[in-house]
Amino acid sequence: MPRRAHVVSLSSALAFQAVATVMLFVWLYGWQTIDLVEWRSLTAAPFSVTLEPSQQFLYGSPFAHLLGAYYQRQGIGVVESFVIVHAAGLILLAYAAARVLISRCGVDQLAAGVLVIAASPLLLTILSWIGKTDDFLLAFYLLLLVARSPLTRAILCALMVLCHRELAVTMLIAHALVRAEGVALAGGAAAGLAISFLYTNVLLDAAPATRLDYLLEHARVVLSGAVRHPLVHFAAALGPFWIFVLRPSALTIRRTAVLGMAAVVAAMTLDFTRIFVLASAPLVIQLTEEIVAEIRDHGGIVLLGSRLPVSVLGILAFAQLHLAGDRLSWIRGFSWTITQ
Amino acid sequence: MRRLILRAQIWVADHVAAMVWILLVLWAPPIVFTVLVDLKLANAAGSGYLSLRDPGLLLSIMQILLMAAALPMMRPHPGRARPLLLAALAVWFAHSAWTLQIRLRLIGRADLVSSETLVTFAALAAATGVVLAVRDRRQQLETPTAIATTAPPPAVQQPGTT
């Protein structure tokens, strides 16, 4: 077989594997919605504090529910507006991920990028918390990576902050550490914080309780939970993606600082999967770029003394620690309906 | 100042596709929902017009179709989609005029200074500015090409003159 024909058949086989991996992953783990009850209150009266204090931190992430409130004002129902907003978020995320992988790794390495990134809990996080604004948050961050205009980057930073004030700031600090750039983004983040403050402290009829208030109130429980199973928390945080992160060539002081910061933020929220992987998403994306470059140049990456092809690495997506839990589709009683 | 305006024009022209996408995401779902209600495929209060006879709805559908049709033409440069964007803008003006005359009849002249009317005027002004920026940017891009194609051909080097 001529070399070019061989390369084409190899890349199409890899593309098939990437699509099959994502589809099988979605079927295995399914998806779960969250905060639909709060969505009803947030979108019905977006400028009144109607949630109980333990849930008022959701006002710090106004992007999605303001969008939902707009759709409801146009006559669309509560559940339908939820579906429209988060479907738009997921489509935007898929588009942004494809754009980043194509622009950073090349169109011929798109499938390899998908397979590498599938080993991290990012896909699991996006599918398990549909209702949080993680889809938009991550999509805006990925678009930030390909945006060239400083104004566009500032707007994307501000939108990230409106999606999730605390996580966005953590992600932008991680981005500054990983890519050694951040001064230009600080203006956008500051604008986002100002708009967020304007919303919570001026436009709302009362100042809501913040995530910090929630943390201070539950600090003892959260910290005792965080130190109870440190190894499990550590392993679940990035799942099989740890084998890429902990390679000696990949671990630098700046990247260790990102992991440390993500661990602190995750411990504060007692969420070692969603929060950890989102806080360290800039590192995950950067490492994916490096691994794909290594795959392109050498045909695979060196792990435990041997060079593994990307087709083997793709299997890691299914080695998420959560397989040990009750998340498998046939154990959970798979359902396609949205929880009311 | 002129340089700042030029940079703003370039930014707007470079991002006009994203702006069209955002407007489609915001406007298309409510229009689709209204059409479904009009066709009795969804349960909600109708407009009172016969099925698909509401001029406001028909203008909105036309506007969305024009904007959606403009999207594939925006590559490699949005200037190619300018006629469709202009048509969509004209339909938007017509839709706003239709809505305004209804509101003036229902509410009276006080509606001219209502927040909803002022926001509509501001949005129309901004959209006009965007379409003008796309036109100006197109002209700027075409000007160097015209000079290059009308410039005299380069002198041919005579043999033995090196």
Coordinates of C-alpha atoms in Angstrom, one line a residue:
Chain A
M1 CA 0.0 0.0 0.0
P2 CA 1.5 3.4 -0.9
R3 CA 2.5 5.5 2.1
R4 CA -0.1 8.3 1.5
A5 CA -3.0 5.8 1.1
H6 CA -1.8 4.1 4.4
V7 CA -1.8 7.5 6.2
V8 CA -5.2 8.4 5.0
S9 CA -6.7 5.0 6.0
L10 CA -5.0 5.3 9.4
S11 CA -6.4 8.8 10.0
S12 CA -9.9 7.7 9.0
A13 CA -9.7 4.7 11.3
L14 CA -8.6 7.1 14.1
A15 CA -11.5 9.5 13.3
F16 CA -13.9 6.5 13.5
Q17 CA -12.4 5.5 16.8
A18 CA -12.8 9.1 18.2
V19 CA -16.4 9.3 17.2
A20 CA -17.1 5.8 18.5
T21 CA -15.3 6.6 21.8
V22 CA -17.4 9.7 22.4
M23 CA -20.7 7.9 21.5
L24 CA -19.9 4.9 23.6
F25 CA -18.9 7.1 26.4
V26 CA -22.2 9.0 26.3
W27 CA -24.1 5.7 26.1
L28 CA -22.1 4.2 29.0
Y29 CA -22.3 7.2 31.4
G30 CA -25.5 8.8 30.1
W31 CA -26.1 12.4 31.1
Q32 CA -27.7 14.0 34.1
T33 CA -29.3 17.4 34.6
I34 CA -29.0 19.5 37.7
D35 CA -30.6 22.7 39.2
L36 CA -33.8 22.5 37.2
V37 CA -35.9 23.5 40.3
E38 CA -33.6 26.4 40.9
W39 CA -33.7 27.2 37.2
R40 CA -37.5 27.7 37.5
S41 CA -37.0 30.4 40.2
L42 CA -34.0 32.0 38.7
T43 CA -35.5 32.5 35.3
A44 CA -39.0 33.4 36.5
A45 CA -37.7 36.4 38.4
P46 CA -34.1 37.0 37.5
F47 CA -33.9 40.3 39.4
S48 CA -35.4 39.1 42.7
V49 CA -33.7 36.9 45.3
T50 CA -36.1 34.0 45.6
L51 CA -33.8 31.1 46.4
E52 CA -33.1 29.9 49.9
P53 CA -29.7 31.1 51.3
S54 CA -27.9 27.8 50.7
Q55 CA -28.6 28.1 47.0
Q56 CA -28.1 31.8 46.6
F57 CA -24.6 31.4 45.3
L58 CA -26.2 30.6 42.0
Y59 CA -26.8 34.3 41.5
G60 CA -23.1 34.6 41.1
S61 CA -23.4 32.8 37.8
P62 CA -26.1 34.8 36.0
F63 CA -25.2 34.1 32.3
A64 CA -27.4 31.0 31.7
H65 CA -30.4 32.0 33.7
L66 CA -30.6 35.5 32.2
L67 CA -30.5 33.8 28.8
G68 CA -33.3 31.5 30.0
A69 CA -35.3 34.4 31.4
Y70 CA -35.1 36.0 27.9
Y71 CA -36.5 32.9 26.2
Q72 CA -39.3 32.6 28.8
R73 CA -40.2 36.3 28.3
Q74 CA -40.6 35.4 24.6
G75 CA -43.2 32.7 25.5
I76 CA -41.0 29.6 25.7
G77 CA -41.7 27.2 28.6
V78 CA -39.4 26.6 31.6
V79 CA -38.1 23.1 30.5
E80 CA -37.9 24.1 26.9
S81 CA -35.8 27.2 27.8
F82 CA -33.5 24.9 29.9
V83 CA -33.1 22.6 26.9
I84 CA -32.5 25.4 24.4
V85 CA -29.9 27.2 26.6
H86 CA -27.9 24.1 27.5
A87 CA -28.1 22.6 24.0
A88 CA -26.7 25.9 22.7
G89 CA -24.0 25.6 25.3
L90 CA -23.1 22.0 24.4
I91 CA -23.0 22.9 20.6
L92 CA -20.9 25.9 21.3
L93 CA -18.5 23.8 23.4
A94 CA -18.2 21.1 20.6
Y95 CA -17.5 23.9 18.1
A96 CA -14.9 25.6 20.3
A97 CA -13.2 22.3 21.1
A98 CA -13.0 21.4 17.4
R99 CA -11.6 24.9 16.5
V100 CA -8.9 24.7 19.2
L101 CA -7.8 21.2 18.3
I102 CA -7.7 22.1 14.6
S103 CA -5.9 25.4 15.0
R104 CA -3.4 24.1 17.6
C105 CA -2.9 20.5 16.5
G106 CA -3.9 20.5 12.8
V107 CA -7.0 19.1 11.1
D108 CA -5.3 15.7 10.6
Q109 CA -4.7 15.4 14.3
L110 CA -8.2 16.3 15.4
A111 CA -9.2 12.7 16.2
A112 CA -5.9 12.2 18.2
G113 CA -6.8 15.3 20.2
V114 CA -10.3 14.0 20.9
L115 CA -9.0 10.7 22.1
V116 CA -6.3 12.2 24.4
I117 CA -8.7 14.7 25.9
A118 CA -11.3 12.0 26.4
A119 CA -9.0 10.4 29.0
S120 CA -9.6 13.4 31.3
P121 CA -12.9 13.8 33.2
L122 CA -13.9 16.9 31.1
L123 CA -16.4 15.0 29.0
L124 CA -17.8 13.2 32.1
T125 CA -18.1 16.6 33.9
I126 CA -19.9 18.2 31.0
L127 CA -22.4 15.3 30.7
S128 CA -23.0 14.9 34.4
W129 CA -23.8 18.5 35.4
I130 CA -26.0 19.7 32.5
G131 CA -27.7 22.7 34.2
K132 CA -24.5 24.3 35.5
T133 CA -22.9 26.8 33.2
D134 CA -19.8 24.7 32.6
D135 CA -20.5 24.2 28.9
F136 CA -20.4 27.9 28.3
L137 CA -17.5 28.5 30.7
L138 CA -15.3 26.0 28.9
A139 CA -16.5 27.0 25.5
F140 CA -15.6 30.7 26.1
Y141 CA -12.2 29.6 27.5
L142 CA -11.5 27.5 24.4
L143 CA -12.6 30.4 22.1
L144 CA -10.2 32.6 24.1
L145 CA -7.3 30.4 23.1
V146 CA -8.0 30.9 19.4
A147 CA -9.1 34.6 19.5
R148 CA -6.5 37.1 18.3
S149 CA -8.1 40.4 19.0
P150 CA -7.4 41.8 22.5
L151 CA -11.0 43.1 22.6
T152 CA -12.5 39.7 21.7
R153 CA -10.3 38.1 24.4
A154 CA -11.5 40.6 27.0
I155 CA -15.1 40.0 26.0
L156 CA -14.6 36.3 26.3
C157 CA -13.0 36.7 29.8
A158 CA -15.9 38.8 30.9
L159 CA -18.4 36.2 29.7
M160 CA -16.4 33.5 31.5
V161 CA -16.7 35.4 34.8
L162 CA -20.5 35.8 34.2
C163 CA -20.7 32.0 33.7
H164 CA -19.0 31.3 37.1
R165 CA -17.3 34.1 38.9
E166 CA -14.9 32.0 41.1
L167 CA -14.1 29.2 38.7
A168 CA -13.5 31.6 35.8
V169 CA -11.0 33.6 37.9
T170 CA -9.3 30.4 38.9
M171 CA -9.1 29.2 35.3
L172 CA -7.7 32.5 34.1
I173 CA -5.0 32.4 36.8
A174 CA -4.2 28.8 35.7
H175 CA -4.1 30.0 32.1
A176 CA -1.7 32.8 33.1
L177 CA 0.5 30.2 34.9
V178 CA 0.5 27.7 32.1
R179 CA 0.9 30.0 29.1
A180 CA 2.7 32.8 30.8
E181 CA 0.2 35.4 29.6
G182 CA -2.5 37.0 31.5
V183 CA -2.1 40.7 31.8
A184 CA -4.2 41.3 28.7
L185 CA -6.9 39.1 30.2
A186 CA -7.0 40.8 33.5
G187 CA -9.0 43.7 32.0
G188 CA -11.7 41.4 30.7
A189 CA -11.9 39.5 34.0
A190 CA -12.2 42.9 35.9
A191 CA -15.0 43.9 33.5
G192 CA -16.7 40.6 34.1
L193 CA -16.4 41.0 37.9
A194 CA -17.7 44.5 37.7
I195 CA -20.8 43.4 35.7
S196 CA -21.3 40.5 38.1
F197 CA -21.1 42.8 41.1
L198 CA -23.5 45.2 39.4
Y199 CA -26.0 42.3 39.0
T200 CA -25.7 40.9 42.5
N201 CA -25.4 44.1 44.5
V202 CA -27.4 46.7 42.4
L203 CA -29.8 45.1 40.0
L204 CA -31.0 42.3 42.4
D205 CA -33.5 43.4 45.0
A206 CA -31.3 42.1 47.8
A207 CA -27.6 41.0 48.0
P208 CA -27.6 37.1 47.8
A209 CA -25.3 34.9 49.9
T210 CA -22.1 34.2 48.0
R211 CA -20.1 31.0 47.6
L212 CA -17.7 32.4 50.3
D213 CA -20.6 32.7 52.7
Y214 CA -21.5 29.1 52.0
L215 CA -17.9 28.0 52.5
L216 CA -17.5 29.8 55.8
E217 CA -20.7 28.3 57.1
H218 CA -19.8 24.8 56.1
A219 CA -16.0 25.0 56.4
R220 CA -15.7 22.3 59.1
V221 CA -17.8 19.7 57.2
V222 CA -16.1 20.5 53.9
L223 CA -12.6 20.2 55.3
S224 CA -13.3 17.1 57.2
G225 CA -14.7 15.5 54.1
A226 CA -11.8 16.7 52.0
V227 CA -9.1 15.0 54.2
R228 CA -11.1 11.8 54.8
H229 CA -10.2 10.0 51.5
P230 CA -7.3 12.0 50.1
L231 CA -6.0 9.2 47.7
V232 CA -9.5 8.6 46.3
H233 CA -10.0 12.3 45.8
F234 CA -6.6 12.6 44.1
A235 CA -7.2 9.7 41.8
A236 CA -10.7 10.8 40.8
A237 CA -9.6 14.4 40.2
L238 CA -8.1 13.7 36.7
G239 CA -8.7 10.0 36.4
P240 CA -6.4 8.3 33.7
F241 CA -5.2 11.7 32.5
W242 CA -2.9 11.7 35.5
I243 CA -0.5 9.5 33.6
F244 CA 0.0 12.4 31.1
V245 CA 0.2 15.0 33.9
L246 CA 2.7 13.1 36.0
R247 CA 5.2 12.4 33.3
P248 CA 8.5 14.0 34.4
S249 CA 8.9 15.9 31.1
A250 CA 5.4 17.4 31.6
L251 CA 5.6 18.5 35.2
T252 CA 7.1 22.0 35.8
I253 CA 6.9 24.3 38.8
R254 CA 4.2 26.4 37.2
R255 CA 2.1 23.4 36.3
T256 CA 2.5 22.0 39.8
A257 CA 1.2 25.4 41.1
V258 CA -1.9 25.0 38.9
L259 CA -2.6 21.5 40.3
G260 CA -2.1 22.8 43.8
M261 CA -4.5 25.7 43.2
A262 CA -7.1 23.4 41.7
A263 CA -6.7 21.1 44.7
V264 CA -7.3 23.9 47.1
V265 CA -10.4 25.2 45.2
A266 CA -11.7 21.6 45.0
A267 CA -11.1 21.0 48.7
M268 CA -13.0 24.2 49.5
T269 CA -16.0 22.9 47.5
L270 CA -15.6 19.2 48.3
D271 CA -15.9 18.5 44.6
F272 CA -12.8 16.7 43.4
T273 CA -14.0 15.9 39.9
R274 CA -16.0 18.8 38.4
I275 CA -14.2 21.7 40.2
F276 CA -10.7 20.2 40.0
V277 CA -10.9 19.4 36.3
L278 CA -12.4 22.8 35.4
A279 CA -9.9 24.7 37.5
S280 CA -7.1 22.8 35.8
A281 CA -8.7 22.8 32.3
P282 CA -6.0 25.2 30.9
L283 CA -3.3 22.6 31.9
V284 CA -5.4 19.8 30.4
I285 CA -5.7 21.6 27.1
Q286 CA -2.0 22.6 27.0
L287 CA -0.9 19.0 27.8
T288 CA -3.3 17.7 25.1
E289 CA -1.5 20.0 22.5
E290 CA 1.9 18.7 23.6
I291 CA 0.8 15.0 23.5
V292 CA -0.7 15.4 20.1
A293 CA 2.5 17.1 18.9
E294 CA 4.5 14.1 20.2
I295 CA 2.1 11.7 18.6
R296 CA 2.4 13.5 15.2
D297 CA 6.2 13.6 15.4
H298 CA 6.9 10.1 16.8
G299 CA 3.7 8.1 16.2
G300 CA 2.9 7.7 19.9
I301 CA 4.0 8.7 23.4
V302 CA 6.4 7.1 25.8
L303 CA 4.7 5.7 28.8
L304 CA 6.4 3.3 31.3
G305 CA 9.3 2.8 28.9
S306 CA 7.4 1.9 25.8
R307 CA 5.9 4.0 23.0
L308 CA 2.1 3.7 22.9
P309 CA 0.1 4.6 19.8
V310 CA -2.9 7.0 20.2
S311 CA -5.4 4.2 19.4
V312 CA -4.3 2.5 22.6
L313 CA -4.5 5.8 24.6
G314 CA -8.1 6.2 23.4
I315 CA -9.1 3.2 25.6
L316 CA -8.1 5.3 28.7
A317 CA -11.4 7.2 28.3
F318 CA -13.2 4.2 29.7
A319 CA -10.9 3.8 32.7
Q320 CA -12.5 6.7 34.7
L321 CA -12.6 5.8 38.3
H322 CA -16.4 6.4 38.3
L323 CA -16.8 3.1 36.5
A324 CA -16.6 1.6 40.0
G325 CA -19.6 3.6 41.1
D326 CA -23.2 3.5 40.1
R327 CA -22.9 5.6 36.9
L328 CA -22.9 2.8 34.3
S329 CA -26.0 3.1 32.1
W330 CA -27.4 -0.4 32.7
I331 CA -26.9 0.0 36.5
R332 CA -28.6 3.4 36.7
G333 CA -31.6 2.4 34.7
F334 CA -30.9 4.5 31.6
S335 CA -33.4 7.2 30.9
W336 CA -33.5 9.8 28.1
T337 CA -36.0 12.0 29.9
I338 CA -35.2 15.2 31.8
T339 CA -35.7 15.0 35.5
Q340 CA -38.4 17.4 36.5
Chain B
M1 CA -9.0 58.9 16.2
R2 CA -9.2 57.9 12.5
R3 CA -7.0 54.9 13.3
L4 CA -9.2 53.9 16.1
I5 CA -12.3 54.0 13.9
L6 CA -10.5 51.9 11.3
R7 CA -9.5 49.3 13.9
A8 CA -13.1 49.3 15.2
Q9 CA -14.4 48.7 11.6
I10 CA -11.9 45.9 11.1
W11 CA -13.0 44.3 14.4
V12 CA -16.7 44.6 13.5
A13 CA -16.2 43.2 10.0
D14 CA -14.1 40.3 11.4
H15 CA -16.8 39.4 14.0
V16 CA -19.9 40.0 12.0
A17 CA -20.5 36.2 11.5
A18 CA -20.3 35.7 15.3
M19 CA -22.8 38.6 15.7
V20 CA -25.2 37.0 13.2
W21 CA -24.9 33.6 15.0
I22 CA -25.7 35.2 18.4
L23 CA -28.8 37.0 17.0
L24 CA -29.9 33.7 15.4
V25 CA -29.5 31.8 18.6
L26 CA -31.5 34.6 20.4
W27 CA -34.2 35.1 17.8
A28 CA -34.8 31.8 16.1
P29 CA -36.1 29.7 19.0
P30 CA -39.0 32.1 19.9
I31 CA -39.9 32.4 16.2
V32 CA -39.9 28.6 15.7
F33 CA -42.0 28.3 18.9
T34 CA -44.5 30.9 17.6
V35 CA -44.7 29.1 14.2
L36 CA -45.4 25.8 16.1
V37 CA -48.2 27.6 18.0
D38 CA -49.6 29.0 14.8
L39 CA -49.6 25.6 13.2
K40 CA -51.3 24.2 16.4
L41 CA -48.3 21.9 17.0
A42 CA -47.7 23.6 20.4
N43 CA -50.1 24.7 23.1
A44 CA -49.9 28.5 23.9
A45 CA -51.9 31.6 23.3
G46 CA -51.9 32.6 19.6
S47 CA -51.6 36.1 18.1
G48 CA -55.3 36.2 17.0
Y49 CA -54.3 36.1 13.3
L50 CA -55.1 33.2 11.0
S51 CA -52.4 30.6 10.8
L52 CA -49.2 32.2 9.5
R53 CA -50.9 35.5 8.6
D54 CA -49.4 37.7 11.3
P55 CA -47.3 40.3 9.4
G56 CA -44.9 40.7 12.3
L57 CA -44.3 36.9 12.4
L58 CA -43.8 36.7 8.6
L59 CA -41.3 39.6 8.7
S60 CA -39.4 37.9 11.5
I61 CA -39.3 34.6 9.6
M62 CA -38.0 36.5 6.5
Q63 CA -35.4 38.3 8.6
I64 CA -34.1 35.0 10.1
L65 CA -34.0 33.3 6.8
L66 CA -32.0 36.1 5.2
M67 CA -29.5 36.1 8.1
A68 CA -29.2 32.3 8.0
A69 CA -28.6 32.5 4.2
A70 CA -25.9 35.2 4.7
L71 CA -23.8 33.0 7.0
P72 CA -22.4 30.6 4.4
M73 CA -21.4 33.6 2.2
M74 CA -19.3 35.2 5.0
R75 CA -16.3 33.1 4.2
P76 CA -13.6 34.1 3.3
H77 CA -14.9 37.7 3.8
P78 CA -18.2 38.9 5.2
G79 CA -18.4 41.6 2.5
R80 CA -19.8 39.0 0.1
A81 CA -22.8 38.6 2.3
R82 CA -23.5 42.3 2.5
P83 CA -26.6 42.3 0.1
L84 CA -28.3 39.7 2.3
L85 CA -27.3 41.5 5.5
L86 CA -28.7 44.8 4.0
A87 CA -32.0 43.0 3.1
A88 CA -32.2 41.5 6.6
L89 CA -31.7 45.0 8.1
A90 CA -34.4 46.5 5.8
V91 CA -36.8 43.7 7.0
W92 CA -35.8 44.5 10.6
F93 CA -36.7 48.2 10.0
A94 CA -40.1 47.1 8.5
H95 CA -40.7 44.8 11.5
S96 CA -39.9 47.6 13.9
A97 CA -42.2 50.0 12.1
W98 CA -45.0 47.5 12.2
T99 CA -44.5 46.8 15.9
L100 CA -44.2 50.6 16.6
Q101 CA -47.5 51.5 14.9
I102 CA -49.3 48.8 16.9
R103 CA -47.8 50.0 20.1
L104 CA -48.6 53.6 19.3
R105 CA -52.2 52.7 18.6
L106 CA -52.4 50.7 21.8
I107 CA -50.4 52.8 24.2
G108 CA -50.2 56.2 22.6
R109 CA -47.3 58.6 21.9
A110 CA -45.8 57.9 25.3
D111 CA -44.5 54.6 23.8
L112 CA -42.0 56.6 21.7
V113 CA -39.9 57.2 24.7
S114 CA -40.5 53.8 26.4
S115 CA -37.4 51.7 27.2
E116 CA -38.5 49.0 24.7
T117 CA -38.7 51.5 21.8
L118 CA -35.5 53.2 22.7
V119 CA -33.7 49.8 22.9
T120 CA -35.1 48.9 19.4
F121 CA -33.9 52.3 18.0
A122 CA -30.4 51.7 19.5
A123 CA -30.2 48.2 18.2
L124 CA -31.2 49.3 14.7
A125 CA -28.6 52.0 14.8
A126 CA -25.9 49.5 16.0
A127 CA -26.9 47.0 13.2
T128 CA -26.8 49.8 10.6
G129 CA -23.3 50.7 11.9
V130 CA -22.2 47.1 11.6
V131 CA -23.5 46.7 8.0
L132 CA -21.7 50.0 7.1
A133 CA -18.5 48.8 8.7
V134 CA -18.7 45.6 6.6
R135 CA -19.1 47.8 3.4
D136 CA -16.2 50.1 4.3
R137 CA -14.0 47.1 5.1
R138 CA -14.9 45.5 1.8
Q139 CA -14.0 48.7 0.0
Q140 CA -10.6 48.9 1.8
L141 CA -9.8 45.3 0.9
E142 CA -10.7 45.8 -2.7
T143 CA -8.8 49.1 -3.2
P144 CA -5.2 47.5 -3.1
T145 CA -6.4 44.8 -5.5
A146 CA -7.6 47.4 -8.0
I147 CA -4.3 49.3 -7.8
A148 CA -2.3 46.2 -8.2
T149 CA -4.2 45.0 -11.3
T150 CA -4.1 48.4 -13.0
A151 CA -0.5 49.1 -12.2
P152 CA 2.0 48.8 -15.2
P153 CA 3.6 45.4 -15.6
P154 CA 7.1 45.1 -14.1
A155 CA 10.0 45.8 -16.5
V156 CA 11.4 42.8 -18.1
Q157 CA 15.1 42.3 -17.3
Q158 CA 17.2 42.5 -20.4
P159 CA 19.4 39.6 -21.1
G160 CA 23.0 40.2 -20.3
T161 CA 22.4 43.2 -18.0
T162 CA 23.3 41.5 -14.6

